[in-house]
PDB file of C-alpha atoms in Angstrom:
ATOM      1  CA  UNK A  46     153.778  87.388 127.747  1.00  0.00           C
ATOM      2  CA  UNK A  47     151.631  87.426 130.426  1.00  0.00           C
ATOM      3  CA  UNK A  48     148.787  84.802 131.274  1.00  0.00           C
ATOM      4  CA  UNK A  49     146.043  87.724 130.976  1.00  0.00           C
ATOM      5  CA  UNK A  50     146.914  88.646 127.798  1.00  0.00           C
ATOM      6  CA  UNK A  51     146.295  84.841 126.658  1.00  0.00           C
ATOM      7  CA  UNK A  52     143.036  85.504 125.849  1.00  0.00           C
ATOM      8  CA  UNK A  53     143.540  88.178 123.600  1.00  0.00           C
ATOM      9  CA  UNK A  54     146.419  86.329 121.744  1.00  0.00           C
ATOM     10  CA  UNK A  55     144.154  83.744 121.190  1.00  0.00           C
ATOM     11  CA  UNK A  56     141.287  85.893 119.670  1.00  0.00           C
ATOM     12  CA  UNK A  57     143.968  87.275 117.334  1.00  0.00           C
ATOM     13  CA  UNK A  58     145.828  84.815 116.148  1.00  0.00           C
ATOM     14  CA  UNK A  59     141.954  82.445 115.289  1.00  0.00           C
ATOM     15  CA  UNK A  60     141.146  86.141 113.532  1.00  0.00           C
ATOM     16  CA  UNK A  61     144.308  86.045 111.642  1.00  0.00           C
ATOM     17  CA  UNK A  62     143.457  82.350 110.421  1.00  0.00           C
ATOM     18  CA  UNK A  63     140.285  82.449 110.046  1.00  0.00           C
ATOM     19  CA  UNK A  64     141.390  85.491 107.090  1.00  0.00           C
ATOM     20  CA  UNK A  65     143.847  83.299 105.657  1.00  0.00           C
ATOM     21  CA  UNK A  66     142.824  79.953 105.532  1.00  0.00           C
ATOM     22  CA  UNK A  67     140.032  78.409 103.681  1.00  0.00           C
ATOM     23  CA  UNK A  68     138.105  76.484 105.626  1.00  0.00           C
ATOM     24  CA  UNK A  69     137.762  73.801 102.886  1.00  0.00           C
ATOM     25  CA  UNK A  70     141.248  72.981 103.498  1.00  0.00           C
ATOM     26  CA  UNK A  71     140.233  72.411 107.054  1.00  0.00           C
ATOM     27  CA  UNK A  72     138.350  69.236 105.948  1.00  0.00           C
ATOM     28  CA  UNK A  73     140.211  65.701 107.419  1.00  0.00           C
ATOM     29  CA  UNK A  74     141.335  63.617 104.695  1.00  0.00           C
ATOM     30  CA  UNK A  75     141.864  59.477 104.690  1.00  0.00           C
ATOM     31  CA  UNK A  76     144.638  58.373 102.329  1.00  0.00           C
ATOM     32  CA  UNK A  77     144.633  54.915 101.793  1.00  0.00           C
ATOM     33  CA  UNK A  78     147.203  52.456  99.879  1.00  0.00           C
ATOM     34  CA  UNK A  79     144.831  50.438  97.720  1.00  0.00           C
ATOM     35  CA  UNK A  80     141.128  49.982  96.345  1.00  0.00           C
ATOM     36  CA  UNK A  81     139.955  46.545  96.515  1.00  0.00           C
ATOM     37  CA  UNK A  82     136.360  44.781  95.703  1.00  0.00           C
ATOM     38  CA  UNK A  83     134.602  42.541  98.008  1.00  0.00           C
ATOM     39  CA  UNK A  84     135.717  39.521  96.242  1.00  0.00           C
ATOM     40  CA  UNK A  85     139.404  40.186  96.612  1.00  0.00           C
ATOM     41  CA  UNK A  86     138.811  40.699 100.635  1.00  0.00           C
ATOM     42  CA  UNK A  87     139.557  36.954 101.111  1.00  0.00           C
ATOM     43  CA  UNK A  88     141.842  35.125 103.683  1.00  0.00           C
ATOM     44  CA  UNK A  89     144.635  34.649 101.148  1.00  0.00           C
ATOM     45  CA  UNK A  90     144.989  38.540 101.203  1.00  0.00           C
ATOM     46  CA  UNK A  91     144.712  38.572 104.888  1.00  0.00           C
ATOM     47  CA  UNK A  92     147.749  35.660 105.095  1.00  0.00           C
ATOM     48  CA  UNK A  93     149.698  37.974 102.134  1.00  0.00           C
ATOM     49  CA  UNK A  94     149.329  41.118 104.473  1.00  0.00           C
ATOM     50  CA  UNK A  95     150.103  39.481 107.636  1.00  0.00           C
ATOM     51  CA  UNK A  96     153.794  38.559 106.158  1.00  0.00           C
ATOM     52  CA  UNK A  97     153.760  42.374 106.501  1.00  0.00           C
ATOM     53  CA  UNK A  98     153.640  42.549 110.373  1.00  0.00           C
ATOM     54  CA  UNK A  99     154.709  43.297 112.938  1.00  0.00           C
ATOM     55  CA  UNK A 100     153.335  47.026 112.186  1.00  0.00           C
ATOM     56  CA  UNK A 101     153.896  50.206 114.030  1.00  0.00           C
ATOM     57  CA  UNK A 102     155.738  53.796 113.638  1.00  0.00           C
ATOM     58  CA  UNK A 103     157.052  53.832 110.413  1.00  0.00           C
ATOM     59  CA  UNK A 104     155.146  50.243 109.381  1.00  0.00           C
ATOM     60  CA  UNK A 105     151.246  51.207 109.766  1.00  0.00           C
ATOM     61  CA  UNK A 106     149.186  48.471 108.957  1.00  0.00           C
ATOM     62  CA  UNK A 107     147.739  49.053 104.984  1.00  0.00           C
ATOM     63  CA  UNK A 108     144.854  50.656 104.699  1.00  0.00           C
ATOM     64  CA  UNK A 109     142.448  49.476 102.131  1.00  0.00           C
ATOM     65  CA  UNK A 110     138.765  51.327  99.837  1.00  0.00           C
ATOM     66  CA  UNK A 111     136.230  49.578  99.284  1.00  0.00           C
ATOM     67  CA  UNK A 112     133.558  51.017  97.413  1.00  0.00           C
ATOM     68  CA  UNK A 113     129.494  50.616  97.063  1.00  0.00           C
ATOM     69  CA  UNK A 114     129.463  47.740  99.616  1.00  0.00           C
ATOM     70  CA  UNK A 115     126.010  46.278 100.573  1.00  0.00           C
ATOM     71  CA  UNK A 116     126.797  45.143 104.455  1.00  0.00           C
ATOM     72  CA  UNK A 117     124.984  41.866 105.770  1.00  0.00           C
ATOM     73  CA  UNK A 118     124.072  40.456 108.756  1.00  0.00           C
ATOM     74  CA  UNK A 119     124.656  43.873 110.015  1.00  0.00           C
ATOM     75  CA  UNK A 120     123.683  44.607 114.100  1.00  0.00           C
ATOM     76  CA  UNK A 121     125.400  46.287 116.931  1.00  0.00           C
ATOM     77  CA  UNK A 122     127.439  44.674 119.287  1.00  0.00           C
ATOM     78  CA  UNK A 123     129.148  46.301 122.806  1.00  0.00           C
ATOM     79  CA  UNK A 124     127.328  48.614 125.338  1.00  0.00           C
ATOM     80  CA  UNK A 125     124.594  50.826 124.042  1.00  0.00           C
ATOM     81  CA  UNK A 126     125.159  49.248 120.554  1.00  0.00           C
ATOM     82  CA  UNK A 127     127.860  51.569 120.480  1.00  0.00           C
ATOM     83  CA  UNK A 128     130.035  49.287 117.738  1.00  0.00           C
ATOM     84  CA  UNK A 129     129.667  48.159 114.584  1.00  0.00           C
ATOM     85  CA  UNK A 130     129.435  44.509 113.424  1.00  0.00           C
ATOM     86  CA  UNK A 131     129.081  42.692 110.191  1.00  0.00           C
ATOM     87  CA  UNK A 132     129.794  40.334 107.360  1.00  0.00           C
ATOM     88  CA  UNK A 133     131.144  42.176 104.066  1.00  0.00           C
ATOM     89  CA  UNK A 134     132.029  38.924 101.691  1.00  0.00           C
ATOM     90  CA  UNK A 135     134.463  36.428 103.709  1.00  0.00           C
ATOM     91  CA  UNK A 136     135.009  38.817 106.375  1.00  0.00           C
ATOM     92  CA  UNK A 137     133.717  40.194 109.511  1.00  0.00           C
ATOM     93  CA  UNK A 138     132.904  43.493 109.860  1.00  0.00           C
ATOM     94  CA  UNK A 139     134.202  45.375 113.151  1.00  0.00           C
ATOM     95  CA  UNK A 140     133.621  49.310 113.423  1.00  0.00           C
ATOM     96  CA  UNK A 141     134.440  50.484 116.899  1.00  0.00           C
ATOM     97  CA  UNK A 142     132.165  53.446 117.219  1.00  0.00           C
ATOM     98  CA  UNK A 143     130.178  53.039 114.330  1.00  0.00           C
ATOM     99  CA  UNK A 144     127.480  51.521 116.149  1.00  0.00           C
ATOM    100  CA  UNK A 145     125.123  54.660 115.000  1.00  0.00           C
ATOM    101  CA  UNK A 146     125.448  54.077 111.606  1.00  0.00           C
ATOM    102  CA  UNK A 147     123.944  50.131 111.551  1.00  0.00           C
ATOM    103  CA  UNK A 148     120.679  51.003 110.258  1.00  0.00           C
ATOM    104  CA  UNK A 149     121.183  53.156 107.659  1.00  0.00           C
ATOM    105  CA  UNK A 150     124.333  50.663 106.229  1.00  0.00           C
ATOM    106  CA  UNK A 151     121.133  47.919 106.686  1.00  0.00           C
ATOM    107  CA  UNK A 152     119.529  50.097 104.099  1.00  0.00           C
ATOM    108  CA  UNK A 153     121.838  51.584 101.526  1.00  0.00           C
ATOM    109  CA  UNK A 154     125.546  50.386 100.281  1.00  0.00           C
ATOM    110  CA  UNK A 155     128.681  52.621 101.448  1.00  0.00           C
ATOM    111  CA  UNK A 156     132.553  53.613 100.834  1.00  0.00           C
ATOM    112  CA  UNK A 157     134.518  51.693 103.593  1.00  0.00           C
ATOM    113  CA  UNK A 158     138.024  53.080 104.429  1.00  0.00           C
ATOM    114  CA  UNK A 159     139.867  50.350 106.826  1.00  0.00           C
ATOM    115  CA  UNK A 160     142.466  47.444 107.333  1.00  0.00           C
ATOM    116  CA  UNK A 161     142.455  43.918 106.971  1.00  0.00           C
ATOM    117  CA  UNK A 162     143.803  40.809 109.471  1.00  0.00           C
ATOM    118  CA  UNK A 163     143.565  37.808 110.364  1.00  0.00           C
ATOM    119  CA  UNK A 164     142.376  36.801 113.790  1.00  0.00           C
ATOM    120  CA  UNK A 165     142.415  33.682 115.601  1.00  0.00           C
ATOM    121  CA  UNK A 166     139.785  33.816 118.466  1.00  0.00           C
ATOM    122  CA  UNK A 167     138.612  30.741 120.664  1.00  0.00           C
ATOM    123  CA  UNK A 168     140.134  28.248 118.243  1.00  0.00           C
ATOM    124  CA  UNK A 169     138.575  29.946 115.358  1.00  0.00           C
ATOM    125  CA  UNK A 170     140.239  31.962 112.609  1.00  0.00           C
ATOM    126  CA  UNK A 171     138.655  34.562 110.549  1.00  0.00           C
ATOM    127  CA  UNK A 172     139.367  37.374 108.572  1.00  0.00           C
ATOM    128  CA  UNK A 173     138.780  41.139 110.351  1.00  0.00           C
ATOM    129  CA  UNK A 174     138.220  44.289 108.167  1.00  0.00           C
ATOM    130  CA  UNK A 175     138.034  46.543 110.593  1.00  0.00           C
ATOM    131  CA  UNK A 176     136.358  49.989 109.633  1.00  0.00           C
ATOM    132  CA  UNK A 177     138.265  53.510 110.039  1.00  0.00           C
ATOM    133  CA  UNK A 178     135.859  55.368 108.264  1.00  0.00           C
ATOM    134  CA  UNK A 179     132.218  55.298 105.874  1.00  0.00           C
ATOM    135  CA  UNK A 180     131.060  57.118 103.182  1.00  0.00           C
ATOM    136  CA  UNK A 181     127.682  57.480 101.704  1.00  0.00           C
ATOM    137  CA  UNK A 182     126.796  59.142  98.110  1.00  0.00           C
ATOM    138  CA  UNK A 183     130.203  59.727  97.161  1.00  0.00           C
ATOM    139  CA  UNK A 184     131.348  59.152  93.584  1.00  0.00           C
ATOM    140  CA  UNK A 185     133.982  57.126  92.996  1.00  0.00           C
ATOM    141  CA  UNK A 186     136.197  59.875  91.181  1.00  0.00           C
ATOM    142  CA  UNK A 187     135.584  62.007  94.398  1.00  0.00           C
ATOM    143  CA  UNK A 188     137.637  59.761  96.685  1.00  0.00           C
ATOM    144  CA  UNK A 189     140.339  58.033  94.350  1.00  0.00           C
ATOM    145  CA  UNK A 190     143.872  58.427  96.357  1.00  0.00           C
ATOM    146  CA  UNK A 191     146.988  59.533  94.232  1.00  0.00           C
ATOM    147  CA  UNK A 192     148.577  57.061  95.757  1.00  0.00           C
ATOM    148  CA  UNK A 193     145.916  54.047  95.612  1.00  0.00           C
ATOM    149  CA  UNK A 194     146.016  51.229  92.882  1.00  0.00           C
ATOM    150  CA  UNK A 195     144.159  48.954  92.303  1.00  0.00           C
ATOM    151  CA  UNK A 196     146.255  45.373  93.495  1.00  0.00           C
ATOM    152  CA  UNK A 197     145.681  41.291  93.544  1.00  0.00           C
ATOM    153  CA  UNK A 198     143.424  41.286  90.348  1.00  0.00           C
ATOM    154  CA  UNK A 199     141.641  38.571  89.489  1.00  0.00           C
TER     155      UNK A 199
END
């Protein structure tokens, strides 16, 4: 076909969808492999899942729910506050582009989709959740996974 007519395909063919698709199927969805509470978000799970590495294609790194978490010591770190940092339980909070967000997770508890690791910075080690995505107002039978269980219970 010719490049003129590109303009025209493309008005059809977003026509065509727009009649057959719903756009609530439309709507990005995070699956994740486990829900966890604050108090299992400790450095032993961080060691377990490290055994797990090295991650990449066809090993992603597990991606945790925690839900109804009060953030503390919550600020902004990186130019124009653009980033998110915290304390949630034994582990520091990093959200790369969540920066926006810090006042209102000040204010109200949220649904945090992310992974966990252990980092070892300037002699110091410390456990890293670092945040993928956040929820507000969500109940919890909204966002349960079919794949998600809970693991490491008490």
């Amino acid at each position: 076909f010719s490049v003129s007519k590109s303009e025209e395909l493309r008005a059809r063919l977003n026509k065509d969808l727009c009649e057959r698709v719903n756009p609530d199927s439309l709507v990005p969805l995070l699956s994740f492999d486990a829900v966890i509470d604050v108090d299992q978000l400790n450095m032993e799970l961080g060691k377990a899942l490290a055994l797990l590495e090295p991650h990449g294609q066809g090993n992603e790194l597990p991606r945790f729910l925690l839900e109804g978490v009060k953030l503390e010591e919550v600020r902004t770190m990186g130019g124009e506050g653009a980033h998110l940092n915290a304390m949630m339980g034994d582990a520091r909070v990093v959200g790369f582009g969540f920066g926006s967000l810090a006042k209102k997770l000040e204010e109200e508890p949220a649904d945090f989709a992310g992974h966990i690791q252990v980092q070892t910075w300037n002699g110091q080690t410390r456990l890293e959740f670092f945040v993928e995505d956040v929820r507000f107002g969500v109940e919890k039978a909204q966002i349960r996974s079919t794949n998600a269980q809970t693991i490491f219970e008490p």
